[in-house]
mmCIF file of C-alpha atoms in Angstrom:
data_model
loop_
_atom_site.group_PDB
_atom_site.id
_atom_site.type_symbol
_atom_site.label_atom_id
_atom_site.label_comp_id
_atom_site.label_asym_id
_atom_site.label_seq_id
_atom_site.Cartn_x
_atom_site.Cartn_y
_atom_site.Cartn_z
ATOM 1 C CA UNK A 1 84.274 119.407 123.037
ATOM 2 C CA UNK A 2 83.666 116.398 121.240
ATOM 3 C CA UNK A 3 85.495 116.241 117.344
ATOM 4 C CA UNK A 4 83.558 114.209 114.700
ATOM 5 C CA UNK A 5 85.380 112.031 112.767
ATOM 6 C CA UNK A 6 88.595 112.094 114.808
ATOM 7 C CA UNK A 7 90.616 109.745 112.077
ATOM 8 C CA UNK A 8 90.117 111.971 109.294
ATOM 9 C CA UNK A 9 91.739 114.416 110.901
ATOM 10 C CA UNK A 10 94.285 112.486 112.302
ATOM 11 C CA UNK A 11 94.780 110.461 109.070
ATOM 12 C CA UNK A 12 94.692 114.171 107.118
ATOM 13 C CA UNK A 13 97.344 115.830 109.289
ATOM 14 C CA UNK A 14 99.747 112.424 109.824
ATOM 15 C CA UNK A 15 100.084 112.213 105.982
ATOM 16 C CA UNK A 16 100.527 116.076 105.154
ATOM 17 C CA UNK A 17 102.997 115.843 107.896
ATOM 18 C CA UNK A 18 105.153 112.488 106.824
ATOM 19 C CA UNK A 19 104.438 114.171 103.102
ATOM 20 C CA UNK A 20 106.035 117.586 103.597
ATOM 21 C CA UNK A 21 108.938 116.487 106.179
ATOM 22 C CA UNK A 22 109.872 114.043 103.447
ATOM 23 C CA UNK A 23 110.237 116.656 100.959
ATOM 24 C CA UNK A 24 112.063 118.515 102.787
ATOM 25 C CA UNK A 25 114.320 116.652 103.582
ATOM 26 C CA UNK A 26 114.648 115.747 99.538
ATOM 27 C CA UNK A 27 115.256 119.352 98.793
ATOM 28 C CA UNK A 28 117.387 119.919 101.500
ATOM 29 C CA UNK A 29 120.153 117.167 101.165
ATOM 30 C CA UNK A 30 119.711 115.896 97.228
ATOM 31 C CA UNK A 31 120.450 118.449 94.144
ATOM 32 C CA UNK A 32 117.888 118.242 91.317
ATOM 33 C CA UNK A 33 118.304 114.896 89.548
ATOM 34 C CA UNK A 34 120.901 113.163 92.130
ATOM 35 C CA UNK A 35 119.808 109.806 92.990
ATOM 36 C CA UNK A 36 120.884 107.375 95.792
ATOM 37 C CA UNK A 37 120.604 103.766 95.143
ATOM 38 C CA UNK A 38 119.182 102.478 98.286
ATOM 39 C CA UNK A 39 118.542 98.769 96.478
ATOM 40 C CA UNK A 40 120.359 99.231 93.381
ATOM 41 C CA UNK A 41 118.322 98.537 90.291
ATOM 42 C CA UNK A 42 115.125 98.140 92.072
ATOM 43 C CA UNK A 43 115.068 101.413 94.314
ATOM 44 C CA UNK A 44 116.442 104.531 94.404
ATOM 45 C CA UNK A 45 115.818 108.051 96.036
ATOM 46 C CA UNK A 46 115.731 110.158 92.683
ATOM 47 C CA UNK A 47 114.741 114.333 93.276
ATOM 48 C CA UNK A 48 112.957 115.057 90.308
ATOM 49 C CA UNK A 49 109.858 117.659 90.088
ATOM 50 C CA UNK A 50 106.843 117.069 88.216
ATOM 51 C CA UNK A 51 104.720 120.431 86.653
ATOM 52 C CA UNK A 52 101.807 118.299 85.784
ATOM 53 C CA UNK A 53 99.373 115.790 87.760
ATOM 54 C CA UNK A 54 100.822 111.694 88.774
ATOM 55 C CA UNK A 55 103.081 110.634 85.610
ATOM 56 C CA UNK A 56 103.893 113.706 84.222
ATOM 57 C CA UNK A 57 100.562 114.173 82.632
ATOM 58 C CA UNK A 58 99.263 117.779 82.038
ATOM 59 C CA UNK A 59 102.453 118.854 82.649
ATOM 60 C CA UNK A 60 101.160 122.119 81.395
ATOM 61 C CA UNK A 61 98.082 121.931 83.737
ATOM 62 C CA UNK A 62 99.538 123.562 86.788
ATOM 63 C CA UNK A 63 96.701 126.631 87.394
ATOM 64 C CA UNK A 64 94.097 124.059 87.430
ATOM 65 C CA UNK A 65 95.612 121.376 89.152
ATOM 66 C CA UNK A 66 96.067 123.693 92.256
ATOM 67 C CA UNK A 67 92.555 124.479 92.314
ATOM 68 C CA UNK A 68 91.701 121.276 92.154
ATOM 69 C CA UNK A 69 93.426 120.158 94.856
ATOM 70 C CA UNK A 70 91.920 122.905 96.739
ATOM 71 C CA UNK A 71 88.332 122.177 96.049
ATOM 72 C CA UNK A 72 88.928 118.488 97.163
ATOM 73 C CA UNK A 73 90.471 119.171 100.020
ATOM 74 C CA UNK A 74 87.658 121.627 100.956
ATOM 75 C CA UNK A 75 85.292 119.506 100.216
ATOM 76 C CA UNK A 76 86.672 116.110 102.147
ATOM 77 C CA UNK A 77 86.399 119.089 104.965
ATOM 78 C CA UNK A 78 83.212 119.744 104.527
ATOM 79 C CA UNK A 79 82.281 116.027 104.187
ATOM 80 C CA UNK A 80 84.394 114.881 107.621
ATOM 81 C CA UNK A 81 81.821 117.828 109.269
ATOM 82 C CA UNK A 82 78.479 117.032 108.111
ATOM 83 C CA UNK A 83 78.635 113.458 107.882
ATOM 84 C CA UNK A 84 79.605 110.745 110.534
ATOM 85 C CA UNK A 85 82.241 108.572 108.384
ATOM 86 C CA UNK A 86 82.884 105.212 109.370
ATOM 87 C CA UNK A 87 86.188 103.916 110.281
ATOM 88 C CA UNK A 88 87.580 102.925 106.982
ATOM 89 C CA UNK A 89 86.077 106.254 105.534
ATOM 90 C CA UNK A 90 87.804 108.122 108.088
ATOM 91 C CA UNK A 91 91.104 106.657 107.356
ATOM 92 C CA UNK A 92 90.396 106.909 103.508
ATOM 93 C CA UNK A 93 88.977 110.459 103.147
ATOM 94 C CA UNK A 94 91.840 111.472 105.612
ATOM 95 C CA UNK A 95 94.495 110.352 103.690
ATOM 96 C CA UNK A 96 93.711 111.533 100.549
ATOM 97 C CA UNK A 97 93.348 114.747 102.148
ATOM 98 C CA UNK A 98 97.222 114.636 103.482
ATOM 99 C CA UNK A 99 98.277 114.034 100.206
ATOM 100 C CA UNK A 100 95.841 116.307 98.347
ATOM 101 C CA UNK A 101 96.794 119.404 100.738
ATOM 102 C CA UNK A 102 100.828 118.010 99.734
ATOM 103 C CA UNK A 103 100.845 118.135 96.647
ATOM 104 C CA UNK A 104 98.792 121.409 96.367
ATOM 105 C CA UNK A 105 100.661 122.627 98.889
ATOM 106 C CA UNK A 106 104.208 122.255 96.796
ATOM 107 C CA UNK A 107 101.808 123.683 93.338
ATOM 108 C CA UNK A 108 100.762 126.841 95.185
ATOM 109 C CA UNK A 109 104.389 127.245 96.672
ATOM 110 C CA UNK A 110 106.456 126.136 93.757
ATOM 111 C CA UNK A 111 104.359 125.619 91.062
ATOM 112 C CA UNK A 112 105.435 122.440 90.982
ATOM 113 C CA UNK A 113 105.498 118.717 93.146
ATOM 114 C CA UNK A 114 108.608 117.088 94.243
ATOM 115 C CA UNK A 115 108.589 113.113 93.465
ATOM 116 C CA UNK A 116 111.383 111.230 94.642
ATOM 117 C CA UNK A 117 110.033 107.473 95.525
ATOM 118 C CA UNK A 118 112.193 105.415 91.948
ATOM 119 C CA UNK A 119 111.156 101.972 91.780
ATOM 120 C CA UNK A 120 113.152 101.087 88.838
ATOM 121 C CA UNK A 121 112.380 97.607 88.790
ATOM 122 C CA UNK A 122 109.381 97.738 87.278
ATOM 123 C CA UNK A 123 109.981 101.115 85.627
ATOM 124 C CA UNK A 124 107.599 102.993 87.382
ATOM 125 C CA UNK A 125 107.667 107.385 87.175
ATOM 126 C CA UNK A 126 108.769 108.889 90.361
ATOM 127 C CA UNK A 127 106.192 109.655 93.118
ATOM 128 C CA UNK A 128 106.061 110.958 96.534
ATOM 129 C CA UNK A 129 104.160 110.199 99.880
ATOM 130 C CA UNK A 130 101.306 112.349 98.769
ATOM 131 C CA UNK A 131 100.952 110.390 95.925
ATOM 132 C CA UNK A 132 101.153 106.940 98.007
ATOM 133 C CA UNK A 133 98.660 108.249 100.658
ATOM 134 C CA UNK A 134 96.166 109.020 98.159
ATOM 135 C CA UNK A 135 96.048 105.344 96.639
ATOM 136 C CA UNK A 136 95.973 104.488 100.487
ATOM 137 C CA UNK A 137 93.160 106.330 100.832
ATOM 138 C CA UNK A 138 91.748 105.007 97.591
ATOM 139 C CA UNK A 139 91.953 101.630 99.060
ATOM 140 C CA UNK A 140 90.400 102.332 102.032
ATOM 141 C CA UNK A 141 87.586 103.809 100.264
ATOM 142 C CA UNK A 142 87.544 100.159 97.849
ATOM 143 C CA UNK A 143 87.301 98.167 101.071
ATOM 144 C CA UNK A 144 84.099 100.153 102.569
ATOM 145 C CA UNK A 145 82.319 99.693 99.305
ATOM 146 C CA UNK A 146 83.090 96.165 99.214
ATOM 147 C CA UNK A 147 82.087 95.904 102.721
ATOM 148 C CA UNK A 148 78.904 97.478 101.986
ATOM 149 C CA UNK A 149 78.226 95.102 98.872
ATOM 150 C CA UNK A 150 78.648 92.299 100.912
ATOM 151 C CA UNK A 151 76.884 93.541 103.714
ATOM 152 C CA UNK A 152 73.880 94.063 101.278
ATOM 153 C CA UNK A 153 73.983 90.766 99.436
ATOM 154 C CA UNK A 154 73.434 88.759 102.495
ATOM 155 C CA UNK A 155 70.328 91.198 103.970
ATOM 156 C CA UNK A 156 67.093 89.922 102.772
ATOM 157 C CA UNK A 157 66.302 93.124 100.886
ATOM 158 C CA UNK A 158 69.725 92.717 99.051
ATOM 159 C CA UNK A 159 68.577 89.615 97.723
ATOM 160 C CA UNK A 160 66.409 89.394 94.742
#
């Protein structure tokens, strides 16, 4: 049996994966709110948990942010079966899966996402993996298009 799209999946499942173990391992050896210093001043390990979507926003919104990542991750499923993705779609689509499924998997279990990624330096809210594989994905995504746009600016029907 042949599997379409093999780096979605593989892409999907490797960042759920690294996402969930991480947190895990967060909950299991930090109390809520300890932080360890791992480049003091610039980054630390920080448990915090965020209600709401990346930054704290809607942090009232957590009913419809756990549909929502539902219905995209059921839809980058239904996408990675009907359509033959390129490379760097794979690898995009698949990773904002992992972290779509990770952070709706912590809303649906806890009704809420743990963060724990501090960059201090530049004052930045606490993320998590999830979080970090979505922008991945997001730049994977930015690289086909620009691809594409330069593919179709040097073909003679891109030119005008």
């Amino acid at each position: 049996m042949r599997v379409k799209n093999k780096g979605f999946w593989c892409a999907g499942f490797l960042c759920l994966a690294i996402d969930q173990i991480t947190k895990l391992l967060v909950v299991q050896f930090f109390d809520l709110g300890q932080n360890l210093p791992l480049f003091p001043g610039v980054f630390h390990l920080t448990y915090v948990t965020n209600k709401g979507a990346a930054f704290g926003l809607f942090s009232n919104g957590v009913q419809w942010l756990r549909w929502l990542s539902l219905g995209v991750s059921l839809a980058l499923v239904v996408l990675a079966l009907r359509v033959n993705l390129g490379h760097w779609e794979q690898a995009g689509y698949g990773c904002i899966l992992g972290g779509a499924l990770g952070n709706g998997i912590d809303r649906f279990v806890k009704a809420q996402v743990v963060d724990f990624l501090d960059f201090r330096l530049i004052h930045f809210p606490v993320f998590n993996l999830a979080d970090v594989a979505i922008n991945i994905g997001i730049g994977c995504l930015l690289v086909t298009a620009l691809r594409k746009e330069r593919r179709n600016a040097r073909s003679p029907r891109g030119r005008r």
